[in-house]
Amino acid sequence: MAHFIDIWVNCPDRETAGRIADACVSDRLAACANILAPITSRYRWKGAIETAKEVPLLLKTRAEHFNAVCKAVRKLHPYEVPAITATEITHADQAYADWLRSETKEPA
Amino acid sequence: MAHFIDIWVNCPDRETAGRIADACVSDRLAACANILAPITSRYRWKGAIETAKEVPLLLKTRAEHFNAVCKAVRKLHPYEVPAITATEITHADQAYADWLRSETKEPA
Amino acid sequence: MAHFIDIWVNCPDRETAGRIADACVSDRLAACANILAPITSRYRWKGAIETAKEVPLLLKTRAEHFNAVCKAVRKLHPYEVPAITATEITHADQAYADWLRSETKEPA
């Protein structure tokens, strides 16, 4: 199976998540984007523990596109250090895997 | 540790997610099912970028049951190509791993 | 890339999720914690299929801290067998990976 990943990006709001989703899907950097329900985040930033409302965005794509997606996210995300991580899709229904491949661009 | 996975299925609504959850848990194809809050999905389908409300379903099971879960999902899911993917559970609290094993059927 | 993981803990309510989040972030066992929207869980417990409202908690940390996080969760979680699993973060934006490392304690 080609190498697919789930890329998770925590966004400050739905609008930012929507802009990143549209940019990545229309550029075929991701086959699909899911904007999840809001979350409450706790994290340490410059010595203090902060609380923030965030919106998770999940992008499904080929592993080769991770860096290009990071670049696209950084262009549209207001944070100094946006949370962009990915986990490997180790199993996929065959028809869905074929669709993921057909809807993402070939690696350069 | 036996090989466990998180299977993610995007469903059109809570009812479909509930039916799939019940079928997989009662058949011991999954130890547990979580129906998450609704999401907004953006994806390309037959050339156009579509937006849809979906409901994610998360099933925890043994990796050996992935294909059987795909089969069960396709029976109950209305989409032509349902999104069924999985990521590997690389770490699990021992007592929970034992429970996951005890609540899923032995591979054939 | 140092070895980072996403640890998922299903909690009975937001208060329990909040207590675990605060304990792990303040002890630098996790760099950040996300409390997700409530979920509906279906699972088999002592022979019967149960339904419960739960709240997922996601903790990002170094893989070496998994057992210490399990210990911290068990101290604060009311279940006999709390669901504590993790998936490997296979890709991370470099600046974010550096931040994850800087906000989690060095392994003992």
PDB file of C-alpha atoms in Angstrom:
ATOM      1  CA  MET A   1       0.000   0.000   0.000  1.00  0.00           C
ATOM      2  CA  ALA A   2       1.323   3.471  -0.860  1.00  0.00           C
ATOM      3  CA  HIS A   3       2.349   5.366   2.229  1.00  0.00           C
ATOM      4  CA  PHE A   4      -0.516   7.498   3.548  1.00  0.00           C
ATOM      5  CA  ILE A   5      -0.645   9.607   6.688  1.00  0.00           C
ATOM      6  CA  ASP A   6      -3.120  11.465   8.913  1.00  0.00           C
ATOM      7  CA  ILE A   7      -1.821  15.027   9.414  1.00  0.00           C
ATOM      8  CA  TRP A   8      -3.187  16.814  12.520  1.00  0.00           C
ATOM      9  CA  VAL A   9      -3.075  20.624  12.743  1.00  0.00           C
ATOM     10  CA  ASN A  10      -4.456  22.510  15.764  1.00  0.00           C
ATOM     11  CA  CYS A  11      -5.973  25.798  14.577  1.00  0.00           C
ATOM     12  CA  PRO A  12      -7.091  28.865  16.611  1.00  0.00           C
ATOM     13  CA  ASP A  13     -10.568  28.825  14.979  1.00  0.00           C
ATOM     14  CA  ARG A  14     -12.789  27.247  12.285  1.00  0.00           C
ATOM     15  CA  GLU A  15     -11.991  29.952   9.733  1.00  0.00           C
ATOM     16  CA  THR A  16      -8.249  29.220   9.829  1.00  0.00           C
ATOM     17  CA  ALA A  17      -8.975  25.473   9.677  1.00  0.00           C
ATOM     18  CA  GLY A  18     -11.285  26.056   6.678  1.00  0.00           C
ATOM     19  CA  ARG A  19      -8.706  28.148   4.802  1.00  0.00           C
ATOM     20  CA  ILE A  20      -5.993  25.496   5.312  1.00  0.00           C
ATOM     21  CA  ALA A  21      -8.419  22.707   4.349  1.00  0.00           C
ATOM     22  CA  ASP A  22      -9.381  24.476   1.105  1.00  0.00           C
ATOM     23  CA  ALA A  23      -5.788  25.317   0.187  1.00  0.00           C
ATOM     24  CA  CYS A  24      -4.565  21.729   0.682  1.00  0.00           C
ATOM     25  CA  VAL A  25      -7.527  19.987  -1.024  1.00  0.00           C
ATOM     26  CA  SER A  26      -7.613  22.340  -4.022  1.00  0.00           C
ATOM     27  CA  ASP A  27      -3.818  21.986  -4.502  1.00  0.00           C
ATOM     28  CA  ARG A  28      -4.173  18.172  -4.186  1.00  0.00           C
ATOM     29  CA  LEU A  29      -1.781  18.238  -1.240  1.00  0.00           C
ATOM     30  CA  ALA A  30      -4.514  16.361   0.662  1.00  0.00           C
ATOM     31  CA  ALA A  31      -7.382  14.205  -0.584  1.00  0.00           C
ATOM     32  CA  CYS A  32      -9.714  15.321   2.204  1.00  0.00           C
ATOM     33  CA  ALA A  33      -9.852  17.514   5.290  1.00  0.00           C
ATOM     34  CA  ASN A  34     -11.959  17.078   8.430  1.00  0.00           C
ATOM     35  CA  ILE A  35     -12.629  20.030  10.727  1.00  0.00           C
ATOM     36  CA  LEU A  36     -13.378  18.583  14.158  1.00  0.00           C
ATOM     37  CA  ALA A  37     -15.406  19.995  17.057  1.00  0.00           C
ATOM     38  CA  PRO A  38     -13.570  22.582  19.219  1.00  0.00           C
ATOM     39  CA  ILE A  39     -11.160  21.388  21.921  1.00  0.00           C
ATOM     40  CA  THR A  40      -9.675  22.888  25.088  1.00  0.00           C
ATOM     41  CA  SER A  41      -5.869  22.848  25.034  1.00  0.00           C
ATOM     42  CA  ARG A  42      -3.507  23.118  27.998  1.00  0.00           C
ATOM     43  CA  TYR A  43       0.184  23.710  27.273  1.00  0.00           C
ATOM     44  CA  ARG A  44       3.248  25.492  28.559  1.00  0.00           C
ATOM     45  CA  TRP A  45       4.320  28.556  26.612  1.00  0.00           C
ATOM     46  CA  LYS A  46       7.349  30.629  27.656  1.00  0.00           C
ATOM     47  CA  GLY A  47       7.191  29.296  31.233  1.00  0.00           C
ATOM     48  CA  ALA A  48       3.453  29.636  31.961  1.00  0.00           C
ATOM     49  CA  ILE A  49       0.685  27.039  31.553  1.00  0.00           C
ATOM     50  CA  GLU A  50      -1.864  28.418  29.092  1.00  0.00           C
ATOM     51  CA  THR A  51      -5.423  27.380  28.228  1.00  0.00           C
ATOM     52  CA  ALA A  52      -6.826  27.947  24.741  1.00  0.00           C
ATOM     53  CA  LYS A  53      -9.830  27.002  22.612  1.00  0.00           C
ATOM     54  CA  GLU A  54      -8.598  25.356  19.415  1.00  0.00           C
ATOM     55  CA  VAL A  55     -10.058  23.560  16.391  1.00  0.00           C
ATOM     56  CA  PRO A  56      -8.334  20.353  15.170  1.00  0.00           C
ATOM     57  CA  LEU A  57      -7.943  19.844  11.424  1.00  0.00           C
ATOM     58  CA  LEU A  58      -7.226  16.367  10.032  1.00  0.00           C
ATOM     59  CA  LEU A  59      -5.769  16.005   6.508  1.00  0.00           C
ATOM     60  CA  LYS A  60      -5.346  12.624   4.751  1.00  0.00           C
ATOM     61  CA  THR A  61      -2.562  12.452   2.177  1.00  0.00           C
ATOM     62  CA  ARG A  62       0.566  10.720   0.902  1.00  0.00           C
ATOM     63  CA  ALA A  63       3.535  10.775   3.310  1.00  0.00           C
ATOM     64  CA  GLU A  64       5.649  12.481   0.642  1.00  0.00           C
ATOM     65  CA  HIS A  65       3.486  15.603   0.935  1.00  0.00           C
ATOM     66  CA  PHE A  66       4.084  16.216   4.670  1.00  0.00           C
ATOM     67  CA  ASN A  67       6.655  19.000   4.202  1.00  0.00           C
ATOM     68  CA  ALA A  68       4.602  20.736   1.500  1.00  0.00           C
ATOM     69  CA  VAL A  69       1.549  20.642   3.807  1.00  0.00           C
ATOM     70  CA  CYS A  70       3.666  22.138   6.656  1.00  0.00           C
ATOM     71  CA  LYS A  71       4.670  24.950   4.282  1.00  0.00           C
ATOM     72  CA  ALA A  72       1.058  25.579   3.252  1.00  0.00           C
ATOM     73  CA  VAL A  73      -0.051  25.570   6.914  1.00  0.00           C
ATOM     74  CA  ARG A  74       2.636  28.014   8.044  1.00  0.00           C
ATOM     75  CA  LYS A  75       1.489  30.461   5.301  1.00  0.00           C
ATOM     76  CA  LEU A  76      -2.085  30.483   6.633  1.00  0.00           C
ATOM     77  CA  HIS A  77      -1.659  29.821  10.383  1.00  0.00           C
ATOM     78  CA  PRO A  78      -1.185  32.762  12.820  1.00  0.00           C
ATOM     79  CA  TYR A  79       0.857  30.904  15.456  1.00  0.00           C
ATOM     80  CA  GLU A  80       4.647  31.295  15.718  1.00  0.00           C
ATOM     81  CA  VAL A  81       4.913  27.473  16.098  1.00  0.00           C
ATOM     82  CA  PRO A  82       1.773  25.695  14.840  1.00  0.00           C
ATOM     83  CA  ALA A  83       1.187  22.118  16.030  1.00  0.00           C
ATOM     84  CA  ILE A  84       1.614  20.019  12.862  1.00  0.00           C
ATOM     85  CA  THR A  85       2.109  16.269  13.410  1.00  0.00           C
ATOM     86  CA  ALA A  86       1.229  13.085  11.555  1.00  0.00           C
ATOM     87  CA  THR A  87       0.608   9.429  12.240  1.00  0.00           C
ATOM     88  CA  GLU A  88       0.991   6.674   9.713  1.00  0.00           C
ATOM     89  CA  ILE A  89      -2.123   5.116   8.119  1.00  0.00           C
ATOM     90  CA  THR A  90      -1.111   1.463   8.462  1.00  0.00           C
ATOM     91  CA  HIS A  91      -4.332  -0.016   7.026  1.00  0.00           C
ATOM     92  CA  ALA A  92      -6.861   1.345   4.510  1.00  0.00           C
ATOM     93  CA  ASP A  93      -9.813  -0.205   2.722  1.00  0.00           C
ATOM     94  CA  GLN A  94      -8.488  -0.856  -0.800  1.00  0.00           C
ATOM     95  CA  ALA A  95     -11.092   1.217  -2.654  1.00  0.00           C
ATOM     96  CA  TYR A  96     -10.474   4.113  -0.252  1.00  0.00           C
ATOM     97  CA  ALA A  97      -6.686   3.834  -0.657  1.00  0.00           C
ATOM     98  CA  ASP A  98      -7.129   3.998  -4.430  1.00  0.00           C
ATOM     99  CA  TRP A  99      -9.282   7.119  -3.991  1.00  0.00           C
ATOM    100  CA  LEU A 100      -6.666   8.742  -1.688  1.00  0.00           C
ATOM    101  CA  ARG A 101      -4.027   8.153  -4.350  1.00  0.00           C
ATOM    102  CA  SER A 102      -6.187   9.422  -7.209  1.00  0.00           C
ATOM    103  CA  GLU A 103      -7.048  12.656  -5.351  1.00  0.00           C
ATOM    104  CA  THR A 104      -3.477  13.603  -4.355  1.00  0.00           C
ATOM    105  CA  LYS A 105      -0.789  14.782  -6.719  1.00  0.00           C
ATOM    106  CA  GLU A 106       2.093  12.587  -7.717  1.00  0.00           C
ATOM    107  CA  PRO A 107       5.230  13.383  -5.708  1.00  0.00           C
ATOM    108  CA  ALA A 108       7.600  15.709  -7.623  1.00  0.00           C
TER     109      ALA A 108
ATOM    110  CA  MET B   1       2.078  -6.717  22.943  1.00  0.00           C
ATOM    111  CA  ALA B   2      -0.504  -8.201  20.561  1.00  0.00           C
ATOM    112  CA  HIS B   3      -1.067  -6.021  17.568  1.00  0.00           C
ATOM    113  CA  PHE B   4      -3.951  -3.584  18.142  1.00  0.00           C
ATOM    114  CA  ILE B   5      -5.227  -0.821  15.886  1.00  0.00           C
ATOM    115  CA  ASP B   6      -7.514   2.218  15.944  1.00  0.00           C
ATOM    116  CA  ILE B   7      -9.914   1.955  12.986  1.00  0.00           C
ATOM    117  CA  TRP B   8     -11.465   5.264  11.861  1.00  0.00           C
ATOM    118  CA  VAL B   9     -14.684   5.273   9.801  1.00  0.00           C
ATOM    119  CA  ASN B  10     -16.333   8.517   8.667  1.00  0.00           C
ATOM    120  CA  CYS B  11     -20.116   8.060   8.696  1.00  0.00           C
ATOM    121  CA  PRO B  12     -22.871  10.267   7.199  1.00  0.00           C
ATOM    122  CA  ASP B  13     -24.762  10.432  10.560  1.00  0.00           C
ATOM    123  CA  ARG B  14     -24.918   9.117  14.153  1.00  0.00           C
ATOM    124  CA  GLU B  15     -27.436   6.405  13.259  1.00  0.00           C
ATOM    125  CA  THR B  16     -25.085   4.785  10.727  1.00  0.00           C
ATOM    126  CA  ALA B  17     -22.188   5.100  13.188  1.00  0.00           C
ATOM    127  CA  GLY B  18     -24.336   3.496  15.914  1.00  0.00           C
ATOM    128  CA  ARG B  19     -25.368   0.563  13.708  1.00  0.00           C
ATOM    129  CA  ILE B  20     -21.744  -0.131  12.727  1.00  0.00           C
ATOM    130  CA  ALA B  21     -20.601   0.218  16.354  1.00  0.00           C
ATOM    131  CA  ASP B  22     -23.224  -2.266  17.571  1.00  0.00           C
ATOM    132  CA  ALA B  23     -22.518  -4.767  14.786  1.00  0.00           C
ATOM    133  CA  CYS B  24     -18.741  -4.771  15.418  1.00  0.00           C
ATOM    134  CA  VAL B  25     -18.919  -4.851  19.244  1.00  0.00           C
ATOM    135  CA  SER B  26     -21.586  -7.565  19.413  1.00  0.00           C
ATOM    136  CA  ASP B  27     -19.670  -9.720  16.883  1.00  0.00           C
ATOM    137  CA  ARG B  28     -16.455  -9.130  18.894  1.00  0.00           C
ATOM    138  CA  LEU B  29     -14.827  -7.634  15.806  1.00  0.00           C
ATOM    139  CA  ALA B  30     -14.062  -4.617  18.032  1.00  0.00           C
ATOM    140  CA  ALA B  31     -13.742  -4.327  21.812  1.00  0.00           C
ATOM    141  CA  CYS B  32     -15.195  -0.822  21.877  1.00  0.00           C
ATOM    142  CA  ALA B  33     -16.536   1.906  19.615  1.00  0.00           C
ATOM    143  CA  ASN B  34     -16.481   5.663  20.122  1.00  0.00           C
ATOM    144  CA  ILE B  35     -18.886   7.911  18.230  1.00  0.00           C
ATOM    145  CA  LEU B  36     -17.269  11.357  18.087  1.00  0.00           C
ATOM    146  CA  ALA B  37     -18.840  14.813  17.732  1.00  0.00           C
ATOM    147  CA  PRO B  38     -19.817  15.795  14.150  1.00  0.00           C
ATOM    148  CA  ILE B  39     -17.143  17.096  11.769  1.00  0.00           C
ATOM    149  CA  THR B  40     -17.139  19.161   8.593  1.00  0.00           C
ATOM    150  CA  SER B  41     -15.400  17.382   5.725  1.00  0.00           C
ATOM    151  CA  ARG B  42     -13.951  18.913   2.549  1.00  0.00           C
ATOM    152  CA  TYR B  43     -12.962  16.529  -0.243  1.00  0.00           C
ATOM    153  CA  ARG B  44     -12.859  16.196  -4.007  1.00  0.00           C
ATOM    154  CA  TRP B  45     -15.448  13.856  -5.526  1.00  0.00           C
ATOM    155  CA  LYS B  46     -15.669  13.315  -9.306  1.00  0.00           C
ATOM    156  CA  GLY B  47     -13.853  16.615 -10.005  1.00  0.00           C
ATOM    157  CA  ALA B  48     -15.702  18.971  -7.633  1.00  0.00           C
ATOM    158  CA  ILE B  49     -14.766  19.985  -4.065  1.00  0.00           C
ATOM    159  CA  GLU B  50     -17.600  18.937  -1.781  1.00  0.00           C
ATOM    160  CA  THR B  51     -18.503  19.837   1.811  1.00  0.00           C
ATOM    161  CA  ALA B  52     -20.319  17.381   4.060  1.00  0.00           C
ATOM    162  CA  LYS B  53     -21.289  16.917   7.708  1.00  0.00           C
ATOM    163  CA  GLU B  54     -19.946  13.563   8.910  1.00  0.00           C
ATOM    164  CA  VAL B  55     -19.641  11.630  12.174  1.00  0.00           C
ATOM    165  CA  PRO B  56     -16.328   9.867  12.942  1.00  0.00           C
ATOM    166  CA  LEU B  57     -16.466   6.384  14.448  1.00  0.00           C
ATOM    167  CA  LEU B  58     -13.402   4.930  16.204  1.00  0.00           C
ATOM    168  CA  LEU B  59     -13.140   1.154  16.732  1.00  0.00           C
ATOM    169  CA  LYS B  60     -10.349  -0.494  18.822  1.00  0.00           C
ATOM    170  CA  THR B  61      -9.469  -4.039  17.839  1.00  0.00           C
ATOM    171  CA  ARG B  62      -6.798  -6.548  16.824  1.00  0.00           C
ATOM    172  CA  ALA B  63      -5.031  -5.780  13.529  1.00  0.00           C
ATOM    173  CA  GLU B  64      -6.085  -9.185  12.192  1.00  0.00           C
ATOM    174  CA  HIS B  65      -9.732  -8.045  12.194  1.00  0.00           C
ATOM    175  CA  PHE B  66      -9.252  -5.046   9.875  1.00  0.00           C
ATOM    176  CA  ASN B  67     -10.602  -6.721   6.725  1.00  0.00           C
ATOM    177  CA  ALA B  68     -13.571  -8.230   8.558  1.00  0.00           C
ATOM    178  CA  VAL B  69     -14.405  -4.783   9.975  1.00  0.00           C
ATOM    179  CA  CYS B  70     -14.181  -3.288   6.439  1.00  0.00           C
ATOM    180  CA  LYS B  71     -16.640  -5.963   5.271  1.00  0.00           C
ATOM    181  CA  ALA B  72     -19.037  -5.229   8.136  1.00  0.00           C
ATOM    182  CA  VAL B  73     -18.790  -1.461   7.470  1.00  0.00           C
ATOM    183  CA  ARG B  74     -19.482  -1.783   3.748  1.00  0.00           C
ATOM    184  CA  LYS B  75     -22.680  -3.768   4.565  1.00  0.00           C
ATOM    185  CA  LEU B  76     -24.036  -0.951   6.726  1.00  0.00           C
ATOM    186  CA  HIS B  77     -22.522   2.200   5.164  1.00  0.00           C
ATOM    187  CA  PRO B  78     -24.357   4.045   2.350  1.00  0.00           C
ATOM    188  CA  TYR B  79     -21.296   5.513   0.597  1.00  0.00           C
ATOM    189  CA  GLU B  80     -19.875   3.978  -2.591  1.00  0.00           C
ATOM    190  CA  VAL B  81     -16.352   4.319  -1.075  1.00  0.00           C
ATOM    191  CA  PRO B  82     -16.492   4.714   2.731  1.00  0.00           C
ATOM    192  CA  ALA B  83     -13.395   6.171   4.429  1.00  0.00           C
ATOM    193  CA  ILE B  84     -12.016   3.239   6.462  1.00  0.00           C
ATOM    194  CA  THR B  85      -8.414   3.623   7.697  1.00  0.00           C
ATOM    195  CA  ALA B  86      -6.412   2.496  10.718  1.00  0.00           C
ATOM    196  CA  THR B  87      -3.382   3.528  12.703  1.00  0.00           C
ATOM    197  CA  GLU B  88      -1.319   1.209  14.826  1.00  0.00           C
ATOM    198  CA  ILE B  89      -1.693   1.298  18.640  1.00  0.00           C
ATOM    199  CA  THR B  90       2.009   1.240  19.523  1.00  0.00           C
ATOM    200  CA  HIS B  91       1.537   1.518  23.313  1.00  0.00           C
ATOM    201  CA  ALA B  92      -1.283   0.397  25.624  1.00  0.00           C
ATOM    202  CA  ASP B  93      -1.630   0.226  29.416  1.00  0.00           C
ATOM    203  CA  GLN B  94      -1.173  -3.480  30.172  1.00  0.00           C
ATOM    204  CA  ALA B  95      -4.527  -4.002  31.912  1.00  0.00           C
ATOM    205  CA  TYR B  96      -6.286  -2.270  29.020  1.00  0.00           C
ATOM    206  CA  ALA B  97      -4.414  -4.346  26.411  1.00  0.00           C
ATOM    207  CA  ASP B  98      -5.510  -7.502  28.253  1.00  0.00           C
ATOM    208  CA  TRP B  99      -9.110  -6.242  28.180  1.00  0.00           C
ATOM    209  CA  LEU B 100      -8.871  -5.427  24.426  1.00  0.00           C
ATOM    210  CA  ARG B 101      -7.700  -9.004  23.796  1.00  0.00           C
ATOM    211  CA  SER B 102     -10.365 -10.581  26.012  1.00  0.00           C
ATOM    212  CA  GLU B 103     -13.184  -8.639  24.299  1.00  0.00           C
ATOM    213  CA  THR B 104     -12.210  -9.440  20.687  1.00  0.00           C
ATOM    214  CA  LYS B 105     -12.498 -12.825  19.047  1.00  0.00           C
ATOM    215  CA  GLU B 106      -9.484 -14.965  18.345  1.00  0.00           C
ATOM    216  CA  PRO B 107      -8.355 -14.660  14.718  1.00  0.00           C
ATOM    217  CA  ALA B 108      -9.706 -17.517  12.551  1.00  0.00           C
TER     218      ALA B 108
ATOM    219  CA  MET C   1      13.459  12.840  15.075  1.00  0.00           C
ATOM    220  CA  ALA C   2      13.130  12.029  18.810  1.00  0.00           C
ATOM    221  CA  HIS C   3      10.371   9.551  19.396  1.00  0.00           C
ATOM    222  CA  PHE C   4       7.060  11.306  20.158  1.00  0.00           C
ATOM    223  CA  ILE C   5       3.627   9.795  20.702  1.00  0.00           C
ATOM    224  CA  ASP C   6      -0.044  10.796  20.931  1.00  0.00           C
ATOM    225  CA  ILE C   7      -1.484   9.288  24.126  1.00  0.00           C
ATOM    226  CA  TRP C   8      -5.305   8.903  24.141  1.00  0.00           C
ATOM    227  CA  VAL C   9      -7.168   8.552  27.464  1.00  0.00           C
ATOM    228  CA  ASN C  10     -10.965   8.201  27.592  1.00  0.00           C
ATOM    229  CA  CYS C  11     -12.274   9.988  30.710  1.00  0.00           C
ATOM    230  CA  PRO C  12     -15.739   9.857  32.342  1.00  0.00           C
ATOM    231  CA  ASP C  13     -16.045  13.686  32.310  1.00  0.00           C
ATOM    232  CA  ARG C  14     -14.265  16.998  31.571  1.00  0.00           C
ATOM    233  CA  GLU C  15     -13.205  17.470  35.217  1.00  0.00           C
ATOM    234  CA  THR C  16     -11.256  14.194  35.266  1.00  0.00           C
ATOM    235  CA  ALA C  17      -9.730  15.028  31.862  1.00  0.00           C
ATOM    236  CA  GLY C  18      -8.763  18.488  33.166  1.00  0.00           C
ATOM    237  CA  ARG C  19      -7.117  17.100  36.319  1.00  0.00           C
ATOM    238  CA  ILE C  20      -5.078  14.592  34.292  1.00  0.00           C
ATOM    239  CA  ALA C  21      -4.134  17.266  31.745  1.00  0.00           C
ATOM    240  CA  ASP C  22      -2.910  19.646  34.468  1.00  0.00           C
ATOM    241  CA  ALA C  23      -0.975  16.925  36.318  1.00  0.00           C
ATOM    242  CA  CYS C  24       0.855  15.765  33.175  1.00  0.00           C
ATOM    243  CA  VAL C  25       1.607  19.225  31.750  1.00  0.00           C
ATOM    244  CA  SER C  26       2.791  20.703  35.072  1.00  0.00           C
ATOM    245  CA  ASP C  27       5.036  17.651  35.722  1.00  0.00           C
ATOM    246  CA  ARG C  28       6.384  17.933  32.135  1.00  0.00           C
ATOM    247  CA  LEU C  29       5.193  14.393  31.436  1.00  0.00           C
ATOM    248  CA  ALA C  30       3.373  15.902  28.442  1.00  0.00           C
ATOM    249  CA  ALA C  31       4.019  19.096  26.459  1.00  0.00           C
ATOM    250  CA  CYS C  32       0.335  19.699  25.820  1.00  0.00           C
ATOM    251  CA  ALA C  33      -3.096  18.236  26.455  1.00  0.00           C
ATOM    252  CA  ASN C  34      -6.243  18.526  24.334  1.00  0.00           C
ATOM    253  CA  ILE C  35      -9.677  17.884  25.850  1.00  0.00           C
ATOM    254  CA  LEU C  36     -11.969  16.884  22.982  1.00  0.00           C
ATOM    255  CA  ALA C  37     -15.742  17.167  22.638  1.00  0.00           C
ATOM    256  CA  PRO C  38     -17.762  14.409  24.396  1.00  0.00           C
ATOM    257  CA  ILE C  39     -18.170  11.034  22.691  1.00  0.00           C
ATOM    258  CA  THR C  40     -20.617   8.138  22.994  1.00  0.00           C
ATOM    259  CA  SER C  41     -18.851   4.856  23.733  1.00  0.00           C
ATOM    260  CA  ARG C  42     -20.170   1.311  23.203  1.00  0.00           C
ATOM    261  CA  TYR C  43     -18.200  -1.524  24.774  1.00  0.00           C
ATOM    262  CA  ARG C  44     -18.629  -4.890  26.414  1.00  0.00           C
ATOM    263  CA  TRP C  45     -18.072  -4.996  30.177  1.00  0.00           C
ATOM    264  CA  LYS C  46     -18.470  -8.222  32.195  1.00  0.00           C
ATOM    265  CA  GLY C  47     -20.647  -9.800  29.480  1.00  0.00           C
ATOM    266  CA  ALA C  48     -23.051  -6.918  28.755  1.00  0.00           C
ATOM    267  CA  ILE C  49     -22.797  -4.212  26.045  1.00  0.00           C
ATOM    268  CA  GLU C  50     -22.700  -0.843  27.781  1.00  0.00           C
ATOM    269  CA  THR C  51     -23.171   2.717  26.518  1.00  0.00           C
ATOM    270  CA  ALA C  52     -21.406   5.641  28.187  1.00  0.00           C
ATOM    271  CA  LYS C  53     -20.699   9.338  27.634  1.00  0.00           C
ATOM    272  CA  GLU C  54     -16.942   9.908  27.765  1.00  0.00           C
ATOM    273  CA  VAL C  55     -14.457  12.728  27.130  1.00  0.00           C
ATOM    274  CA  PRO C  56     -11.278  11.952  25.147  1.00  0.00           C
ATOM    275  CA  LEU C  57      -8.007  13.460  26.340  1.00  0.00           C
ATOM    276  CA  LEU C  58      -5.008  13.649  23.983  1.00  0.00           C
ATOM    277  CA  LEU C  59      -1.495  14.139  25.418  1.00  0.00           C
ATOM    278  CA  LYS C  60       1.604  14.752  23.240  1.00  0.00           C
ATOM    279  CA  THR C  61       4.902  13.593  24.724  1.00  0.00           C
ATOM    280  CA  ARG C  62       8.095  11.581  24.354  1.00  0.00           C
ATOM    281  CA  ALA C  63       7.561   7.797  23.984  1.00  0.00           C
ATOM    282  CA  GLU C  64       9.770   7.217  27.042  1.00  0.00           C
ATOM    283  CA  HIS C  65       7.137   8.852  29.263  1.00  0.00           C
ATOM    284  CA  PHE C  66       4.271   6.471  28.366  1.00  0.00           C
ATOM    285  CA  ASN C  67       4.491   4.363  31.546  1.00  0.00           C
ATOM    286  CA  ALA C  68       4.829   7.419  33.787  1.00  0.00           C
ATOM    287  CA  VAL C  69       1.744   8.941  32.134  1.00  0.00           C
ATOM    288  CA  CYS C  70      -0.173   5.649  32.714  1.00  0.00           C
ATOM    289  CA  LYS C  71       0.795   5.831  36.395  1.00  0.00           C
ATOM    290  CA  ALA C  72      -0.343   9.456  36.649  1.00  0.00           C
ATOM    291  CA  VAL C  73      -3.641   8.633  34.884  1.00  0.00           C
ATOM    292  CA  ARG C  74      -4.415   5.662  37.117  1.00  0.00           C
ATOM    293  CA  LYS C  75      -3.975   7.923  40.211  1.00  0.00           C
ATOM    294  CA  LEU C  76      -6.609  10.364  38.950  1.00  0.00           C
ATOM    295  CA  HIS C  77      -8.980   8.161  36.898  1.00  0.00           C
ATOM    296  CA  PRO C  78     -11.972   6.456  38.583  1.00  0.00           C
ATOM    297  CA  TYR C  79     -12.219   3.442  36.240  1.00  0.00           C
ATOM    298  CA  GLU C  80     -10.882   0.014  37.222  1.00  0.00           C
ATOM    299  CA  VAL C  81      -9.300  -0.283  33.743  1.00  0.00           C
ATOM    300  CA  PRO C  82      -8.924   3.146  32.058  1.00  0.00           C
ATOM    301  CA  ALA C  83      -8.447   3.181  28.264  1.00  0.00           C
ATOM    302  CA  ILE C  84      -4.875   4.445  27.814  1.00  0.00           C
ATOM    303  CA  THR C  85      -3.335   3.864  24.361  1.00  0.00           C
ATOM    304  CA  ALA C  86      -0.840   5.655  22.133  1.00  0.00           C
ATOM    305  CA  THR C  87       0.032   5.991  18.491  1.00  0.00           C
ATOM    306  CA  GLU C  88       3.414   6.991  17.171  1.00  0.00           C
ATOM    307  CA  ILE C  89       3.943  10.534  15.809  1.00  0.00           C
ATOM    308  CA  THR C  90       5.830   9.606  12.652  1.00  0.00           C
ATOM    309  CA  HIS C  91       6.141  13.175  11.295  1.00  0.00           C
ATOM    310  CA  ALA C  92       6.306  16.568  13.042  1.00  0.00           C
ATOM    311  CA  ASP C  93       7.060  20.079  11.825  1.00  0.00           C
ATOM    312  CA  GLN C  94      10.639  20.679  12.984  1.00  0.00           C
ATOM    313  CA  ALA C  95       9.931  23.785  15.071  1.00  0.00           C
ATOM    314  CA  TYR C  96       7.042  21.957  16.765  1.00  0.00           C
ATOM    315  CA  ALA C  97       9.186  18.868  17.441  1.00  0.00           C
ATOM    316  CA  ASP C  98      11.799  21.123  19.067  1.00  0.00           C
ATOM    317  CA  TRP C  99       9.070  22.681  21.214  1.00  0.00           C
ATOM    318  CA  LEU C 100       7.717  19.207  22.209  1.00  0.00           C
ATOM    319  CA  ARG C 101      11.227  18.235  23.341  1.00  0.00           C
ATOM    320  CA  SER C 102      11.842  21.478  25.226  1.00  0.00           C
ATOM    321  CA  GLU C 103       8.534  21.211  27.134  1.00  0.00           C
ATOM    322  CA  THR C 104       8.936  17.569  28.288  1.00  0.00           C
ATOM    323  CA  LYS C 105      11.416  16.371  30.871  1.00  0.00           C
ATOM    324  CA  GLU C 106      14.518  14.419  29.919  1.00  0.00           C
ATOM    325  CA  PRO C 107      14.000  10.684  30.401  1.00  0.00           C
ATOM    326  CA  ALA C 108      15.457   9.483  33.751  1.00  0.00           C
TER     327      ALA C 108
END
